[in-house]
mmCIF file of C-alpha atoms in Angstrom:
data_model
loop_
_atom_site.group_PDB
_atom_site.id
_atom_site.type_symbol
_atom_site.label_atom_id
_atom_site.label_comp_id
_atom_site.label_asym_id
_atom_site.label_seq_id
_atom_site.Cartn_x
_atom_site.Cartn_y
_atom_site.Cartn_z
ATOM 1 C CA MET M 12 4.920 9.047 -42.927
ATOM 2 C CA PHE M 13 6.684 7.636 -39.875
ATOM 3 C CA MET M 14 5.337 4.241 -38.836
ATOM 4 C CA THR M 15 5.621 2.913 -35.292
ATOM 5 C CA ARG M 16 6.028 -0.818 -34.879
ATOM 6 C CA TRP M 17 3.389 -2.534 -32.740
ATOM 7 C CA GLU M 18 5.047 -4.061 -29.693
ATOM 8 C CA PRO M 19 3.007 -6.776 -28.009
ATOM 9 C CA ASN M 20 2.290 -5.836 -24.380
ATOM 10 C CA ALA M 21 4.918 -3.092 -24.371
ATOM 11 C CA ARG M 22 3.424 -1.467 -21.254
ATOM 12 C CA GLY M 23 3.592 -4.680 -19.258
ATOM 13 C CA ARG M 24 7.164 -5.408 -20.389
ATOM 14 C CA LEU M 25 8.295 -1.897 -19.484
ATOM 15 C CA GLU M 26 6.628 -2.108 -16.078
ATOM 16 C CA LEU M 27 8.239 -5.445 -15.315
ATOM 17 C CA ALA M 28 11.660 -4.227 -16.457
ATOM 18 C CA ALA M 29 11.339 -1.048 -14.372
ATOM 19 C CA LEU M 30 10.346 -2.938 -11.216
ATOM 20 C CA GLU M 31 13.256 -5.350 -11.667
ATOM 21 C CA LEU M 32 15.762 -2.527 -12.102
ATOM 22 C CA TYR M 33 14.354 -0.428 -9.239
ATOM 23 C CA GLY M 34 14.667 -3.502 -7.017
ATOM 24 C CA GLU M 35 18.182 -4.417 -8.179
ATOM 25 C CA ARG M 36 19.919 -1.046 -8.225
ATOM 26 C CA GLY M 37 17.470 1.408 -6.649
ATOM 27 C CA TYR M 38 14.897 3.777 -8.093
ATOM 28 C CA ASP M 39 17.164 6.831 -8.115
ATOM 29 C CA GLN M 40 19.955 4.971 -9.918
ATOM 30 C CA THR M 41 17.770 3.664 -12.751
ATOM 31 C CA THR M 42 17.337 5.544 -16.044
ATOM 32 C CA VAL M 43 14.596 5.331 -18.654
ATOM 33 C CA ALA M 44 17.211 4.181 -21.190
ATOM 34 C CA GLU M 45 18.060 1.197 -18.981
ATOM 35 C CA ILE M 46 14.389 0.299 -18.494
ATOM 36 C CA ALA M 47 13.783 0.367 -22.245
ATOM 37 C CA ARG M 48 16.898 -1.733 -22.914
ATOM 38 C CA ARG M 49 15.929 -4.343 -20.291
ATOM 39 C CA ALA M 50 12.464 -4.552 -21.889
ATOM 40 C CA GLY M 51 13.989 -4.908 -25.362
ATOM 41 C CA LEU M 52 12.277 -1.703 -26.482
ATOM 42 C CA THR M 53 13.299 1.844 -27.357
ATOM 43 C CA GLU M 54 13.153 4.975 -25.205
ATOM 44 C CA ARG M 55 10.708 6.354 -27.739
ATOM 45 C CA THR M 56 8.393 3.425 -26.975
ATOM 46 C CA PHE M 57 8.775 4.007 -23.222
ATOM 47 C CA PHE M 58 7.574 7.581 -23.609
ATOM 48 C CA ARG M 59 4.542 6.474 -25.599
ATOM 49 C CA TYR M 60 3.328 4.778 -22.390
ATOM 50 C CA PHE M 61 4.806 6.732 -19.490
ATOM 51 C CA ALA M 62 5.712 10.387 -18.951
ATOM 52 C CA ASP M 63 8.690 9.481 -16.754
ATOM 53 C CA LYS M 64 10.120 6.683 -14.623
ATOM 54 C CA ARG M 65 7.912 7.610 -11.666
ATOM 55 C CA GLU M 66 4.712 7.199 -13.639
ATOM 56 C CA VAL M 67 5.481 3.500 -14.119
ATOM 57 C CA LEU M 68 4.637 3.148 -10.419
ATOM 58 C CA PHE M 69 1.562 5.409 -10.420
ATOM 59 C CA TYR M 70 -0.201 5.012 -13.771
ATOM 60 C CA GLY M 71 -2.845 2.819 -12.109
ATOM 61 C CA SER M 72 -4.001 5.579 -9.703
ATOM 62 C CA GLY M 73 -6.529 6.965 -12.156
ATOM 63 C CA MET M 74 -8.087 3.547 -12.777
ATOM 64 C CA LEU M 75 -8.281 2.867 -9.051
ATOM 65 C CA GLN M 76 -9.958 6.206 -8.386
ATOM 66 C CA ASP M 77 -12.418 5.911 -11.288
ATOM 67 C CA GLY M 78 -13.365 2.357 -10.364
ATOM 68 C CA LEU M 79 -13.800 3.232 -6.714
ATOM 69 C CA VAL M 80 -15.934 6.303 -7.407
ATOM 70 C CA ARG M 81 -18.160 4.455 -9.880
ATOM 71 C CA GLY M 82 -18.646 1.592 -7.418
ATOM 72 C CA ILE M 83 -19.730 3.981 -4.665
ATOM 73 C CA GLU M 84 -22.139 5.824 -6.935
ATOM 74 C CA ASP M 85 -23.662 2.543 -8.140
ATOM 75 C CA ALA M 86 -23.948 0.885 -4.703
ATOM 76 C CA PRO M 87 -27.500 0.158 -3.460
ATOM 77 C CA ALA M 88 -29.000 3.301 -1.966
ATOM 78 C CA ALA M 89 -29.739 1.534 1.318
ATOM 79 C CA LEU M 90 -26.075 0.769 2.043
ATOM 80 C CA PRO M 91 -24.625 2.925 4.851
ATOM 81 C CA PRO M 92 -21.697 5.145 3.690
ATOM 82 C CA ILE M 93 -18.819 3.056 5.034
ATOM 83 C CA ASP M 94 -20.327 -0.146 3.628
ATOM 84 C CA ALA M 95 -20.805 1.442 0.199
ATOM 85 C CA VAL M 96 -17.116 2.420 0.258
ATOM 86 C CA ALA M 97 -16.038 -1.039 1.435
ATOM 87 C CA ALA M 98 -18.124 -2.834 -1.215
ATOM 88 C CA SER M 99 -16.508 -0.711 -3.910
ATOM 89 C CA LEU M 100 -13.031 -1.302 -2.439
ATOM 90 C CA GLU M 101 -13.600 -5.058 -2.535
ATOM 91 C CA ALA M 102 -14.709 -4.852 -6.167
ATOM 92 C CA VAL M 103 -11.602 -2.931 -7.290
ATOM 93 C CA ALA M 104 -9.453 -5.281 -5.225
ATOM 94 C CA ASP M 105 -10.719 -8.180 -7.331
ATOM 95 C CA SER M 106 -10.774 -6.416 -10.699
ATOM 96 C CA LEU M 107 -7.556 -4.363 -10.512
ATOM 97 C CA PHE M 108 -5.242 -5.903 -7.946
ATOM 98 C CA GLU M 109 -5.690 -9.609 -7.366
ATOM 99 C CA GLU M 110 -3.860 -10.705 -10.539
ATOM 100 C CA ARG M 111 -1.005 -8.303 -9.856
ATOM 101 C CA HIS M 112 0.069 -9.578 -6.455
ATOM 102 C CA ASP M 113 3.751 -10.114 -7.321
ATOM 103 C CA LEU M 114 4.021 -6.757 -9.087
ATOM 104 C CA ALA M 115 2.363 -5.041 -6.126
ATOM 105 C CA ARG M 116 4.886 -6.636 -3.750
ATOM 106 C CA GLN M 117 7.827 -5.521 -5.893
ATOM 107 C CA ARG M 118 6.382 -2.025 -6.135
ATOM 108 C CA GLN M 119 5.921 -1.857 -2.360
ATOM 109 C CA VAL M 120 9.623 -2.558 -1.741
ATOM 110 C CA VAL M 121 10.623 0.264 -4.107
ATOM 111 C CA VAL M 122 8.177 2.811 -2.663
ATOM 112 C CA ALA M 123 9.153 1.964 0.924
ATOM 113 C CA ALA M 124 12.828 2.604 0.091
ATOM 114 C CA THR M 125 12.330 6.010 -1.582
ATOM 115 C CA PRO M 126 11.049 9.078 0.329
ATOM 116 C CA GLU M 127 10.016 10.877 -2.881
ATOM 117 C CA LEU M 128 7.779 7.937 -3.796
ATOM 118 C CA GLN M 129 6.318 7.708 -0.294
ATOM 119 C CA GLU M 130 5.312 11.371 -0.578
ATOM 120 C CA ARG M 131 3.739 10.716 -3.963
ATOM 121 C CA GLU M 132 1.842 7.799 -2.404
ATOM 122 C CA LEU M 133 0.504 10.064 0.367
ATOM 123 C CA ILE M 134 -0.697 12.583 -2.215
ATOM 124 C CA LYS M 135 -2.345 9.785 -4.199
ATOM 125 C CA MET M 136 -4.183 8.589 -1.089
ATOM 126 C CA ALA M 137 -5.319 12.123 -0.162
ATOM 127 C CA THR M 138 -6.600 12.616 -3.723
ATOM 128 C CA LEU M 139 -8.391 9.274 -3.525
ATOM 129 C CA SER M 140 -9.993 10.222 -0.215
ATOM 130 C CA ALA M 141 -11.262 13.519 -1.658
ATOM 131 C CA ALA M 142 -12.742 11.668 -4.651
ATOM 132 C CA VAL M 143 -14.457 9.138 -2.356
ATOM 133 C CA ALA M 144 -15.915 11.963 -0.238
ATOM 134 C CA GLY M 145 -17.246 13.560 -3.437
ATOM 135 C CA ALA M 146 -18.911 10.289 -4.489
ATOM 136 C CA LEU M 147 -20.524 9.966 -1.045
ATOM 137 C CA ARG M 148 -21.862 13.532 -1.248
ATOM 138 C CA ARG M 149 -23.481 12.627 -4.578
ATOM 139 C CA ARG M 150 -25.209 9.795 -2.662
ATOM 140 C CA GLY M 151 -26.635 12.462 -0.344
ATOM 141 C CA VAL M 152 -24.190 11.964 2.559
ATOM 142 C CA THR M 153 -23.557 15.329 4.233
ATOM 143 C CA ASP M 154 -20.331 16.632 5.755
ATOM 144 C CA PRO M 155 -18.499 15.978 8.001
ATOM 145 C CA GLY M 156 -19.864 12.430 7.593
ATOM 146 C CA ALA M 157 -18.800 12.176 3.927
ATOM 147 C CA SER M 158 -15.203 13.231 4.674
ATOM 148 C CA LEU M 159 -14.939 10.965 7.710
ATOM 149 C CA ALA M 160 -16.355 7.906 5.938
ATOM 150 C CA ALA M 161 -13.972 8.576 3.031
ATOM 151 C CA GLU M 162 -10.925 8.911 5.289
ATOM 152 C CA ALA M 163 -11.924 5.829 7.261
ATOM 153 C CA GLY M 164 -12.524 3.856 4.055
ATOM 154 C CA VAL M 165 -9.144 4.799 2.620
ATOM 155 C CA ALA M 166 -7.516 3.853 5.952
ATOM 156 C CA VAL M 167 -9.208 0.433 5.750
ATOM 157 C CA PHE M 168 -7.804 0.012 2.248
ATOM 158 C CA ARG M 169 -4.272 1.096 3.191
ATOM 159 C CA VAL M 170 -4.068 -1.188 6.193
ATOM 160 C CA ALA M 171 -5.419 -4.147 4.188
ATOM 161 C CA PHE M 172 -3.096 -3.372 1.281
ATOM 162 C CA GLN M 173 -0.040 -3.183 3.529
ATOM 163 C CA ARG M 174 -0.831 -6.669 4.868
ATOM 164 C CA TRP M 175 -1.471 -8.004 1.372
ATOM 165 C CA VAL M 176 1.903 -6.849 -0.010
ATOM 166 C CA ARG M 177 3.953 -8.051 2.948
ATOM 167 C CA GLN M 178 6.476 -10.680 1.925
ATOM 168 C CA PRO M 179 5.314 -14.261 2.549
ATOM 169 C CA GLY M 180 6.563 -15.455 5.916
ATOM 170 C CA ASP M 181 7.154 -11.948 7.288
ATOM 171 C CA PRO M 182 5.432 -11.111 10.595
ATOM 172 C CA GLY M 183 1.843 -10.135 9.921
ATOM 173 C CA ASP M 184 1.754 -11.401 6.349
ATOM 174 C CA ALA M 185 -1.633 -12.099 4.838
ATOM 175 C CA GLY M 186 -1.230 -15.878 4.753
ATOM 176 C CA GLY M 187 -2.813 -16.363 1.368
ATOM 177 C CA GLU M 188 -5.894 -14.261 1.887
ATOM 178 C CA THR M 189 -7.120 -12.149 -1.007
ATOM 179 C CA LEU M 190 -7.028 -8.362 -0.842
ATOM 180 C CA ALA M 191 -10.844 -8.323 -0.792
ATOM 181 C CA GLN M 192 -10.851 -10.641 2.239
ATOM 182 C CA LEU M 193 -8.291 -8.453 4.010
ATOM 183 C CA ILE M 194 -10.451 -5.383 3.281
ATOM 184 C CA ARG M 195 -13.437 -7.094 4.909
ATOM 185 C CA GLN M 196 -11.327 -7.972 7.965
ATOM 186 C CA SER M 197 -9.908 -4.477 8.143
ATOM 187 C CA LEU M 198 -13.418 -2.979 7.996
ATOM 188 C CA ALA M 199 -14.618 -5.283 10.771
ATOM 189 C CA GLU M 200 -11.615 -4.238 12.875
ATOM 190 C CA LEU M 201 -12.334 -0.552 12.226
ATOM 191 C CA LYS M 202 -15.915 -1.048 13.359
ATOM 192 C CA THR M 203 -14.643 -2.700 16.535
ATOM 193 C CA VAL M 204 -12.109 0.015 17.405
ATOM 194 C CA THR M 205 -14.504 2.872 16.658
ATOM 195 C CA ALA M 206 -17.469 1.337 18.471
ATOM 196 C CA GLY M 207 -15.636 2.350 21.648
ATOM 197 C CA LYS M 208 -17.632 2.930 24.766
ATOM 198 C CA MET R 8 33.028 37.118 23.153
ATOM 199 C CA PHE R 9 30.100 37.836 20.890
ATOM 200 C CA MET R 10 26.952 38.739 22.829
ATOM 201 C CA THR R 11 23.470 38.275 21.414
ATOM 202 C CA ARG R 12 20.839 40.737 22.478
ATOM 203 C CA TRP R 13 17.769 39.259 24.138
ATOM 204 C CA GLU R 14 14.726 39.958 22.013
ATOM 205 C CA PRO R 15 11.422 39.701 23.856
ATOM 206 C CA ASN R 16 9.189 37.105 22.180
ATOM 207 C CA ALA R 17 11.297 37.025 19.031
ATOM 208 C CA ARG R 18 9.781 33.717 17.912
ATOM 209 C CA GLY R 19 6.247 35.053 18.174
ATOM 210 C CA ARG R 20 7.122 38.280 16.340
ATOM 211 C CA LEU R 21 8.831 36.349 13.533
ATOM 212 C CA GLU R 22 5.895 33.985 13.186
ATOM 213 C CA LEU R 23 3.405 36.838 13.005
ATOM 214 C CA ALA R 24 5.532 38.741 10.481
ATOM 215 C CA ALA R 25 5.943 35.603 8.337
ATOM 216 C CA LEU R 26 2.202 34.834 8.310
ATOM 217 C CA GLU R 27 1.423 38.436 7.368
ATOM 218 C CA LEU R 28 3.884 38.412 4.488
ATOM 219 C CA TYR R 29 2.856 34.951 3.231
ATOM 220 C CA GLY R 30 -0.730 36.185 3.191
ATOM 221 C CA GLU R 31 0.063 39.517 1.517
ATOM 222 C CA ARG R 32 2.487 38.487 -1.204
ATOM 223 C CA GLY R 33 2.501 34.684 -1.187
ATOM 224 C CA TYR R 34 4.752 32.126 0.460
ATOM 225 C CA ASP R 35 7.055 31.633 -2.535
ATOM 226 C CA GLN R 36 7.611 35.375 -2.962
ATOM 227 C CA THR R 37 8.623 36.006 0.661
ATOM 228 C CA THR R 38 12.260 35.923 1.841
ATOM 229 C CA VAL R 39 13.704 35.403 5.304
ATOM 230 C CA ALA R 40 15.264 38.885 5.068
ATOM 231 C CA GLU R 41 11.803 40.398 4.604
ATOM 232 C CA ILE R 42 10.342 38.430 7.506
ATOM 233 C CA ALA R 43 13.129 39.590 9.810
ATOM 234 C CA ARG R 44 12.734 43.207 8.683
ATOM 235 C CA ARG R 45 8.956 43.154 9.220
ATOM 236 C CA ALA R 46 9.529 41.751 12.731
ATOM 237 C CA GLY R 47 12.152 44.430 13.473
ATOM 238 C CA LEU R 48 14.810 41.752 13.957
ATOM 239 C CA THR R 49 17.882 40.498 12.110
ATOM 240 C CA GLU R 50 18.215 37.491 9.826
ATOM 241 C CA ARG R 51 20.678 36.108 12.361
ATOM 242 C CA THR R 52 17.908 36.168 14.954
ATOM 243 C CA PHE R 53 15.497 34.451 12.542
ATOM 244 C CA PHE R 54 17.915 31.552 12.127
ATOM 245 C CA ARG R 55 18.268 31.167 15.882
ATOM 246 C CA TYR R 56 14.598 30.119 15.922
ATOM 247 C CA PHE R 57 13.858 28.589 12.521
ATOM 248 C CA ALA R 58 15.927 26.601 10.010
ATOM 249 C CA ASP R 59 14.091 28.165 7.055
ATOM 250 C CA LYS R 60 10.891 29.956 6.108
ATOM 251 C CA ARG R 61 8.935 26.716 5.896
ATOM 252 C CA GLU R 62 9.723 25.768 9.475
ATOM 253 C CA VAL R 63 7.816 28.827 10.701
ATOM 254 C CA LEU R 64 4.679 26.939 9.643
ATOM 255 C CA PHE R 65 5.689 23.519 11.021
ATOM 256 C CA TYR R 66 7.713 24.051 14.202
ATOM 257 C CA GLY R 67 4.688 23.086 16.305
ATOM 258 C CA SER R 68 4.461 19.549 14.816
ATOM 259 C CA GLY R 69 6.842 18.066 17.351
ATOM 260 C CA MET R 70 4.906 19.535 20.289
ATOM 261 C CA LEU R 71 1.631 18.254 18.869
ATOM 262 C CA GLN R 72 3.028 14.769 18.405
ATOM 263 C CA ASP R 73 4.688 14.614 21.819
ATOM 264 C CA GLY R 74 1.584 15.906 23.586
ATOM 265 C CA LEU R 75 -0.679 13.529 21.723
ATOM 266 C CA VAL R 76 1.498 10.472 22.390
ATOM 267 C CA ARG R 77 1.870 11.299 26.090
ATOM 268 C CA GLY R 78 -1.886 11.782 26.435
ATOM 269 C CA ILE R 79 -2.597 8.385 24.864
ATOM 270 C CA GLU R 80 -0.056 6.631 27.056
ATOM 271 C CA ASP R 81 -1.456 8.287 30.192
ATOM 272 C CA ALA R 82 -5.140 7.691 29.393
ATOM 273 C CA PRO R 83 -7.055 5.384 31.771
ATOM 274 C CA ALA R 84 -6.387 1.767 30.819
ATOM 275 C CA ALA R 85 -10.114 1.041 30.506
ATOM 276 C CA LEU R 86 -10.622 3.574 27.693
ATOM 277 C CA PRO R 87 -11.167 1.925 24.269
ATOM 278 C CA PRO R 88 -8.462 2.853 21.709
ATOM 279 C CA ILE R 89 -10.386 5.466 19.730
ATOM 280 C CA ASP R 90 -11.583 7.154 22.938
ATOM 281 C CA ALA R 91 -8.042 7.286 24.327
ATOM 282 C CA VAL R 92 -6.937 8.977 21.102
ATOM 283 C CA ALA R 93 -9.890 11.390 21.162
ATOM 284 C CA ALA R 94 -9.327 12.340 24.823
ATOM 285 C CA SER R 95 -5.701 13.141 24.035
ATOM 286 C CA LEU R 96 -6.695 15.113 20.931
ATOM 287 C CA GLU R 97 -9.102 17.212 22.998
ATOM 288 C CA ALA R 98 -6.376 17.903 25.557
ATOM 289 C CA VAL R 99 -3.863 19.128 22.955
ATOM 290 C CA ALA R 100 -6.623 21.143 21.294
ATOM 291 C CA ASP R 101 -7.064 23.082 24.526
ATOM 292 C CA SER R 102 -3.397 23.351 25.494
ATOM 293 C CA LEU R 103 -1.777 23.999 22.104
ATOM 294 C CA PHE R 104 -4.369 25.387 19.714
ATOM 295 C CA GLU R 105 -7.239 27.232 21.342
ATOM 296 C CA GLU R 106 -5.267 30.444 22.011
ATOM 297 C CA ARG R 107 -3.865 30.446 18.492
ATOM 298 C CA HIS R 108 -7.091 30.506 16.527
ATOM 299 C CA ASP R 109 -6.270 33.574 14.396
ATOM 300 C CA LEU R 110 -2.751 32.341 13.660
ATOM 301 C CA ALA R 111 -4.132 28.914 12.698
ATOM 302 C CA ARG R 112 -6.594 30.562 10.292
ATOM 303 C CA GLN R 113 -3.846 32.637 8.662
ATOM 304 C CA ARG R 114 -1.636 29.570 8.388
ATOM 305 C CA GLN R 115 -4.442 27.578 6.774
ATOM 306 C CA VAL R 116 -4.841 30.122 3.965
ATOM 307 C CA VAL R 117 -1.110 29.955 3.198
ATOM 308 C CA VAL R 118 -0.915 26.149 3.257
ATOM 309 C CA ALA R 119 -4.042 25.798 1.086
ATOM 310 C CA ALA R 120 -2.477 28.092 -1.540
ATOM 311 C CA THR R 121 0.888 26.287 -1.774
ATOM 312 C CA PRO R 122 1.223 22.678 -3.071
ATOM 313 C CA GLU R 123 4.655 22.228 -1.442
ATOM 314 C CA LEU R 124 3.146 23.061 1.957
ATOM 315 C CA GLN R 125 0.146 20.803 1.409
ATOM 316 C CA GLU R 126 2.541 17.920 0.759
ATOM 317 C CA ARG R 127 4.467 18.756 3.905
ATOM 318 C CA GLU R 128 1.173 18.761 5.815
ATOM 319 C CA LEU R 129 0.315 15.283 4.481
ATOM 320 C CA ILE R 130 3.717 13.996 5.601
ATOM 321 C CA LYS R 131 3.195 15.571 9.037
ATOM 322 C CA MET R 132 -0.183 13.837 9.385
ATOM 323 C CA ALA R 133 1.221 10.463 8.266
ATOM 324 C CA THR R 134 4.045 10.824 10.815
ATOM 325 C CA LEU R 135 1.507 11.740 13.481
ATOM 326 C CA SER R 136 -0.615 8.698 12.642
ATOM 327 C CA ALA R 137 2.410 6.389 12.922
ATOM 328 C CA ALA R 138 3.290 7.901 16.324
ATOM 329 C CA VAL R 139 -0.301 7.459 17.550
ATOM 330 C CA ALA R 140 -0.303 3.814 16.396
ATOM 331 C CA GLY R 141 2.950 3.302 18.326
ATOM 332 C CA ALA R 142 1.424 4.787 21.494
ATOM 333 C CA LEU R 143 -1.616 2.499 21.138
ATOM 334 C CA ARG R 144 0.627 -0.570 20.746
ATOM 335 C CA ARG R 145 2.330 0.410 24.008
ATOM 336 C CA ARG R 146 -1.162 0.310 25.563
ATOM 337 C CA GLY R 147 -1.426 -3.281 24.357
ATOM 338 C CA VAL R 148 -3.585 -2.641 21.291
ATOM 339 C CA THR R 149 -2.618 -5.108 18.556
ATOM 340 C CA ASP R 150 -2.498 -4.535 14.804
ATOM 341 C CA PRO R 151 -4.349 -3.913 12.578
ATOM 342 C CA GLY R 152 -6.496 -2.300 15.311
ATOM 343 C CA ALA R 153 -3.740 0.084 16.421
ATOM 344 C CA SER R 154 -3.119 1.368 12.883
ATOM 345 C CA LEU R 155 -6.833 1.707 12.127
ATOM 346 C CA ALA R 156 -7.636 3.528 15.374
ATOM 347 C CA ALA R 157 -4.675 5.849 14.739
ATOM 348 C CA GLU R 158 -5.739 6.621 11.159
ATOM 349 C CA ALA R 159 -9.330 7.128 12.248
ATOM 350 C CA GLY R 160 -8.245 9.374 15.131
ATOM 351 C CA VAL R 161 -6.089 11.538 12.890
ATOM 352 C CA ALA R 162 -8.986 11.761 10.403
ATOM 353 C CA VAL R 163 -11.247 12.973 13.237
ATOM 354 C CA PHE R 164 -8.670 15.628 14.092
ATOM 355 C CA ARG R 165 -8.184 16.779 10.480
ATOM 356 C CA VAL R 166 -11.897 17.109 9.815
ATOM 357 C CA ALA R 167 -12.452 19.013 13.077
ATOM 358 C CA PHE R 168 -9.429 21.226 12.438
ATOM 359 C CA GLN R 169 -10.578 22.105 8.938
ATOM 360 C CA ARG R 170 -13.923 23.266 10.316
ATOM 361 C CA TRP R 171 -12.227 25.184 13.121
ATOM 362 C CA VAL R 172 -9.959 27.199 10.772
ATOM 363 C CA ARG R 173 -12.686 28.042 8.279
ATOM 364 C CA GLN R 174 -13.227 31.790 7.998
ATOM 365 C CA PRO R 175 -16.152 33.081 10.090
ATOM 366 C CA GLY R 176 -19.273 33.279 7.961
ATOM 367 C CA ASP R 177 -17.993 30.809 5.331
ATOM 368 C CA PRO R 178 -20.202 27.782 4.630
ATOM 369 C CA GLY R 179 -19.600 25.139 7.278
ATOM 370 C CA ASP R 180 -17.707 27.407 9.660
ATOM 371 C CA ALA R 181 -17.495 26.313 13.266
ATOM 372 C CA GLY R 182 -19.807 28.998 14.631
ATOM 373 C CA GLY R 183 -17.762 29.735 17.719
ATOM 374 C CA GLU R 184 -17.235 26.168 18.874
ATOM 375 C CA THR R 185 -13.880 25.257 20.336
ATOM 376 C CA LEU R 186 -11.572 22.812 18.574
ATOM 377 C CA ALA R 187 -12.124 20.336 21.425
ATOM 378 C CA GLN R 188 -15.897 20.533 20.914
ATOM 379 C CA LEU R 189 -15.481 20.017 17.174
ATOM 380 C CA ILE R 190 -13.277 16.976 17.852
ATOM 381 C CA ARG R 191 -16.029 15.486 20.036
ATOM 382 C CA GLN R 192 -18.601 16.098 17.298
ATOM 383 C CA SER R 193 -16.298 14.684 14.654
ATOM 384 C CA LEU R 194 -15.728 11.537 16.748
ATOM 385 C CA ALA R 195 -19.474 11.087 17.252
ATOM 386 C CA GLU R 196 -19.968 11.441 13.495
ATOM 387 C CA LEU R 197 -17.237 8.885 12.795
ATOM 388 C CA LYS R 198 -18.918 6.441 15.158
ATOM 389 C CA THR R 199 -22.191 6.971 13.296
ATOM 390 C CA VAL R 200 -20.753 6.465 9.810
ATOM 391 C CA THR R 201 -18.705 3.402 10.787
ATOM 392 C CA ALA R 202 -21.509 1.747 12.775
ATOM 393 C CA GLY R 203 -22.989 0.961 9.347
ATOM 394 C CA LYS R 204 -25.302 -1.963 9.016
#
C-alpha cells in the first residue's frame, strides 16, 4: 500500500509559496511545480490540497459563503434584513479574515494585476450575493427586498474589504482598523447615501 | 474602388437574426455565417457592424454607460447621490430600453443559458458601477460614499431589469410596468431595506 507522508501545515505553506511567487514573477508565469518546490513539497502534495494554481486564491470562498449564510439564518428574528447581513459579515470578518491580513493584501495585489482572476472574483461575489438572498428569503424576506439587501450587503463588504487590503500609507488605507470596524463604517455610509431625500 | 451597398437597417436585421438563432439552436451552436444568411446579408456586412457574435449582445453597453454618466453629471446639484443615479437610470430606461422590450427578453434567455455570457454581463455591470462612482466623484461625492451609492444604484437597476425581462405570466413578472417605474419601485425598496433599525 502506498503511504503518504504527513506534512505539517502543507496547505498554509503552499499558499504562502504561491502568493510569494505570484507577487515576484506574476500569476501567469508561475507553475504548480515551482509553488511545490518553493514550499519544499511535491506536486503530488499540492494536488491533494488544490485542484490548480487558481484555487489557491479561491479555496476560502466556500467557507466565507457558508459562514455568512449560517450567520444570517441564525441572526435574531427582529433584526432588519440589512442589519442581519451586516452582523454576519462582521462575524466572518473576525473569524475568517482578521488573522490573515498580510495574506489578504498579497492576494489583492495578484488579483488586481490579472484580468482572469478579477473575473473569477466577480463571479464569486455574484454567487455570494445569490446565497445571501437565499438566506434572507428563508428568514421570510420577500423579493425584490431580499435581492436588494443581499446586493447592498455584498457591496458594503467589498468596499470595506478594499479599504482593509490597501497597502499601509496608501491614500484611503484603513489606518489600523479591523475589517469588522470597516464593515460597520461602510454600512453606516450606505445608510447615509441611500437615505436620500 | 470597391463600393459597399447600403443595406437599410442592417444592424437591426443582424441583431434580430442573431437573437432568433441563439434562441432556436443555442448561442454556442450559431455561426456568424448563419446570422448573416438569416438576415439576408453577407458576412462582410456583419463584420462592418460587430466584431464577433458576442458583440451583438453587448454593443449597447457603451451607450448605456455614456448616457448614465452624462445623466448623473447633469443632475441638479441638490439631488442626493442615490437619487441622482436613480434619475439617470430612469432616463436611460426610457430612451434606450423601453422600445426594445421584446429584444431584451430574447437576449435575457440567451444570456441566462450561457455561462460565458453571464460572466461578460458581470464584467459589464462592474464596469458600469466604476463609471457611475467616477461620475459621482465629479459631483463632489467622496469615497466610500461614491462607490457605495454606485454599487447600490447598479443593484437597483439589475433587480428592476430582471423583473422587466421576465416572461409575461411568469412568477414575479412586471405586469406591464415600464422599466422606469420598476426602477422607482426598486429604489423605494432599497431605501426600505437599508433604513434598517
